[in-house]
XYZ file of C-alpha atoms in Angstrom:
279
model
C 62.300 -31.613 22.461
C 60.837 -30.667 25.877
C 59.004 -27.445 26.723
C 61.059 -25.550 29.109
C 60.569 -21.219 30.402
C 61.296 -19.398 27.482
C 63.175 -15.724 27.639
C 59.871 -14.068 27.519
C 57.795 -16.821 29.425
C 58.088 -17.404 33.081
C 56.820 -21.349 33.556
C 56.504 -23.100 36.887
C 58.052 -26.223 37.474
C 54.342 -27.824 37.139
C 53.495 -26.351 34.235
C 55.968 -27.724 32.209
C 55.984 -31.278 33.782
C 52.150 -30.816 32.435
C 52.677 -29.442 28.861
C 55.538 -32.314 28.579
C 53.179 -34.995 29.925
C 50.450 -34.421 27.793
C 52.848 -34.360 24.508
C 54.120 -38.050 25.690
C 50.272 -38.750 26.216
C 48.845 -37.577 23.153
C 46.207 -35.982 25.113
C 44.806 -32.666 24.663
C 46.081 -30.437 27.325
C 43.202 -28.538 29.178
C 44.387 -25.305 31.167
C 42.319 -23.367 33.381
C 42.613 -20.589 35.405
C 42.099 -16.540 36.093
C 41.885 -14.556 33.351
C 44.786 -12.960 32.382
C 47.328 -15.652 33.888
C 48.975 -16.744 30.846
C 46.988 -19.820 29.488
C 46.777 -18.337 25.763
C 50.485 -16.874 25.933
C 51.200 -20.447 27.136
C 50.191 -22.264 23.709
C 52.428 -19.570 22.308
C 55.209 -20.004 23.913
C 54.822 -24.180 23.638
C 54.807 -23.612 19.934
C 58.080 -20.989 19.794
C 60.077 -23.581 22.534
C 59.003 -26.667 20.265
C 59.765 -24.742 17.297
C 56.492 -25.859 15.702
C 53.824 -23.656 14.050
C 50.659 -22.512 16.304
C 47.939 -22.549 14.733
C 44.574 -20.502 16.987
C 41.326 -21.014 16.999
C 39.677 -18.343 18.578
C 36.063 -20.046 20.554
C 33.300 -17.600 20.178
C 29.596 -17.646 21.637
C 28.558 -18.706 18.013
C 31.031 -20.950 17.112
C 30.553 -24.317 15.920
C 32.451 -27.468 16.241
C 32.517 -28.090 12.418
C 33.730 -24.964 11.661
C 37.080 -26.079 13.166
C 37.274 -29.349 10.884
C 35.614 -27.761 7.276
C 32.766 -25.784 5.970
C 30.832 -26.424 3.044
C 29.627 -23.734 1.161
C 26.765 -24.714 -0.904
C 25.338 -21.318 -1.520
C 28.499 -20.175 -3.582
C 28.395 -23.355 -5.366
C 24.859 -22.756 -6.960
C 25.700 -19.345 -7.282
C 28.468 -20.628 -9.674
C 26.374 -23.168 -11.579
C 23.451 -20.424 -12.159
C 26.466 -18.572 -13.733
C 27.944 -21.153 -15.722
C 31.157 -21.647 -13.744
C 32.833 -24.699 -14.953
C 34.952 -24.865 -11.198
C 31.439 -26.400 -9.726
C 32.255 -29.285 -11.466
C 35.300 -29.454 -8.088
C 33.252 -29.660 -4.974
C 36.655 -28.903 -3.592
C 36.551 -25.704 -4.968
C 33.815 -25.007 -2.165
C 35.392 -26.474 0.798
C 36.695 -24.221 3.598
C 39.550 -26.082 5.716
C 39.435 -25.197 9.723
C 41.966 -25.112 12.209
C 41.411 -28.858 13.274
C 42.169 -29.715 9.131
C 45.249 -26.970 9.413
C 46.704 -28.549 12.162
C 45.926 -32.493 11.079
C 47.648 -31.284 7.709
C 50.542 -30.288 9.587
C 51.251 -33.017 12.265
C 53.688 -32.673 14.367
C 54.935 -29.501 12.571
C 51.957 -27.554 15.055
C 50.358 -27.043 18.176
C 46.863 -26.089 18.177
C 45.319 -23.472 20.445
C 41.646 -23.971 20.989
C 41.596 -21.218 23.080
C 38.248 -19.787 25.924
C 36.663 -23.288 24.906
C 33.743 -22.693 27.513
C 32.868 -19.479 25.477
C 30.955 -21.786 22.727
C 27.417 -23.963 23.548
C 27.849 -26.925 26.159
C 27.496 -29.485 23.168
C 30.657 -27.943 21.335
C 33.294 -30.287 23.662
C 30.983 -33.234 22.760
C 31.081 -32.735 19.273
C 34.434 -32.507 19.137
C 35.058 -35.972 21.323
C 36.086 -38.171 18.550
C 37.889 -35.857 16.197
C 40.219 -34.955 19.268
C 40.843 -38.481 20.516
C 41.048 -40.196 17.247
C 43.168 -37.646 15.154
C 40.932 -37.947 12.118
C 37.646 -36.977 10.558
C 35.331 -37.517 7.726
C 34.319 -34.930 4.715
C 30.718 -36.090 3.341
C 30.971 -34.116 0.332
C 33.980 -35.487 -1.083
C 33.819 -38.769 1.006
C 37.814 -38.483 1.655
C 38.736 -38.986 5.344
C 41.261 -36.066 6.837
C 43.757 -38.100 9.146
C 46.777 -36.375 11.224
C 49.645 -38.956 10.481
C 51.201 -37.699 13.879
C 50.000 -35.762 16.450
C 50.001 -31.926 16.902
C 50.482 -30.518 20.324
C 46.531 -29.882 21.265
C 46.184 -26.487 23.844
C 43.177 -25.817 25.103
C 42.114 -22.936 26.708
C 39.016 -22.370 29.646
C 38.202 -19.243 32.225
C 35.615 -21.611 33.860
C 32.655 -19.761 32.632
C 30.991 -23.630 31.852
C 30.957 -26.603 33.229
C 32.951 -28.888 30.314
C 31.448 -32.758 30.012
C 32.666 -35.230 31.993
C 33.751 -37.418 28.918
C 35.857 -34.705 27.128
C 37.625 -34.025 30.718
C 38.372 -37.698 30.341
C 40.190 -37.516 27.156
C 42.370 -34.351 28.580
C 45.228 -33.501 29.980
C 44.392 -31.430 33.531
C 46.065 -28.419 34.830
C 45.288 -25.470 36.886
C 47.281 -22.614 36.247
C 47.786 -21.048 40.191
C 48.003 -17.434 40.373
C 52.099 -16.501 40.626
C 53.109 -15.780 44.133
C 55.918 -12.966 45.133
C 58.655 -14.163 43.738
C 57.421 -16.081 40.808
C 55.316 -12.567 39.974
C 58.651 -11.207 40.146
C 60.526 -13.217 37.973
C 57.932 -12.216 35.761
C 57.869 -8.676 35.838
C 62.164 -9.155 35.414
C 61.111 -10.427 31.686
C 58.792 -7.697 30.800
C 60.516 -4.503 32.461
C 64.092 -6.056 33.323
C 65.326 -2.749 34.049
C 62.742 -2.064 36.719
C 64.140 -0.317 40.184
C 63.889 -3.477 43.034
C 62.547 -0.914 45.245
C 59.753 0.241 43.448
C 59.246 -3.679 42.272
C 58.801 -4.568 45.912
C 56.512 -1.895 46.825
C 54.555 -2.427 43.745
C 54.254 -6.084 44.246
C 53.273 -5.736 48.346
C 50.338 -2.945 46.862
C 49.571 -5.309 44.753
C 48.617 -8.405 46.486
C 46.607 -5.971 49.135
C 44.880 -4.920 46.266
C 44.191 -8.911 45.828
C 43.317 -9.295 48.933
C 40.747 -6.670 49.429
C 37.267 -8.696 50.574
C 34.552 -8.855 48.228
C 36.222 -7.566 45.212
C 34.306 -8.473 41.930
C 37.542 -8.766 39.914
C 41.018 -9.453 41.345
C 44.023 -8.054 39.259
C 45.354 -10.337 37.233
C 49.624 -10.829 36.039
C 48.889 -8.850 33.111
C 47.175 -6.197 34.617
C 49.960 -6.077 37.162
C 52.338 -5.556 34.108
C 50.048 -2.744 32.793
C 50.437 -0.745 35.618
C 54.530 -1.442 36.110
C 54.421 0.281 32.643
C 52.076 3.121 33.079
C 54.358 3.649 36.725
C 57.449 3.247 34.764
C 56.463 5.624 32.161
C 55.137 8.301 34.703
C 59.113 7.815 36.152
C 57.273 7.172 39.936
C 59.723 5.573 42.427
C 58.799 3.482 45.493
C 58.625 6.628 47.550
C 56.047 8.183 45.801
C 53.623 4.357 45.977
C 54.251 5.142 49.934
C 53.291 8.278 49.834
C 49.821 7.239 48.685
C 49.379 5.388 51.730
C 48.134 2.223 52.204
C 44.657 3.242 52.439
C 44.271 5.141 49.106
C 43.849 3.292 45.487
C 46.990 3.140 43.931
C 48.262 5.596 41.489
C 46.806 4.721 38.142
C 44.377 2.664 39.634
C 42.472 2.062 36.488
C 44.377 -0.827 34.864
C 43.838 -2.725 37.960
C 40.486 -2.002 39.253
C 38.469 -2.475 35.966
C 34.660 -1.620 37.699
C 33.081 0.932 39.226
C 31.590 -1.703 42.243
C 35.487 -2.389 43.314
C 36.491 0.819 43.503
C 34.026 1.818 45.207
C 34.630 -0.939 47.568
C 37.940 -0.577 48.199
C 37.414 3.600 48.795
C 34.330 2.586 51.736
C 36.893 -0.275 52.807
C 40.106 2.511 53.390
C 37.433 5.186 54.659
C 36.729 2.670 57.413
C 40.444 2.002 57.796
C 40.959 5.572 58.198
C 38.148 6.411 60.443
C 39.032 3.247 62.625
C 42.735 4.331 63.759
């Protein structure tokens, strides 16, 4: 099977060519971009046009690397034997499978989503070099090794908040995820609200991308914070006429679920001031 757009996922034509290269690779497919373009919803919908199982592991600040194959936990174990519990006799009793072990387990039957990658300490991609590129790892306490037979689909997610090591780039799969111009942005607003008005689509869209384009802004809207406001418009029943009204030099109705700090809206009011004053 080949990952294709799904009926709820708008995918460019180089997006797919790269999920379906790095399933005939075996490699681990890396995917940056904005926040709030799709990478996560991308696993997602690679696991529900696959028909396989996703399985997420969610990168923290705190998170370590061998959380995601097992965790040991000793300090239940002795707890037990203080108490007499016959089930320490079972070190497996006190092994913890991760999402790496899930997904091994499971095979081809997944995809994995390691998912905001650069959230977690620089060494995390490192220590996770050999489990990723072999398909395997060892457990010390019961001295069994944990080997994926065949491969799951490996996602991972990264908003560029770190640098990633040069020798875990290596062993991945590259893409950039572009922000969605007019039309593709369209096409995905048709999924979400497909009974939307073209008018006030257009309109919304061209406020939009002005709103993108504003100089200096901290924080450009992202696609999902475009679809936000299409439903807070939508559920207010505004039309196109009433965007134009606003003018072009006033933040846009609802403003809040696309300007998301106080430094770029008060930009962009200095920034239509001047527009005004200038005419």
């Amino acid at each position: 099977m080949r990952f294709e757009s799904t009926e709820s996922y708008v995918a460019t034509q180089d997006l797919t060519l790269a999920v379906n290269a790095a399933v005939t690779l075996g490699r681990p497919l890396l995917v940056k971009g904005e926040p709030g373009t799709g990478k996560t919803e991308l696993a997602k919908q690679v696991a529900k046009s696959l028909g396989r199982d996703l399985i997420e592991w969610n990168v923290k600040s705190t998170t370590r690397a061998q959380q995601g194959l097992y965790e040991y936990d000793a300090v239940s174990r002795l707890r037990d034997s203080q108490l007499g519990d016959p089930k320490v006799n079972d070190v497996t009793n006190y092994i913890r499978k991760g999402k790496l072990w899930q997904a091994f387990e499971e095979g081809a039957k997944s995809v994995l989503l390691i998912d905001e990658i650069d959230k977690a300490d620089i060494e995390f991609p490192n220590d996770l070099l050999q489990e990723l590129d072999k398909m395997e790892f060892h457990v010390y306490e019961t001295g069994e090794t944990i080997r994926a037979v065949d491969r799951p689909v490996v996602i991972i997610t990264s908003n560029n908040e770190k640098e990633l090591p040069d020798a875990f780039l290596r062993r991945c799969f590259f893409h950039f995820i572009s922000f969605p111009d007019a039309d593709t942005l369209a096409k995905i607003v048709g999924v979400h609200h497909p009974g939307i008005k073209q008018d006030l689509l257009k309109e919304a869209l061209s406020r939009f991308f002005a709103l993108r384009d504003v100089p200096g802004l901290k924080k450009k809207p992202s696609t999902s914070e475009m679809l936000d406001w299409l439903k807070l418009l939508l559920a207010e029943d505004l039309s196109a006429e009433d965007l134009r009204k606003d003018g072009k030099d006033t933040l846009p109705r609802m403003h809040g679920a696309l300007l998301k700090n106080e430094q770029d809206v008060h930009l962009f009011e200095r920034l239509a001031f001047m527009a005004r004053r200038d005419r």
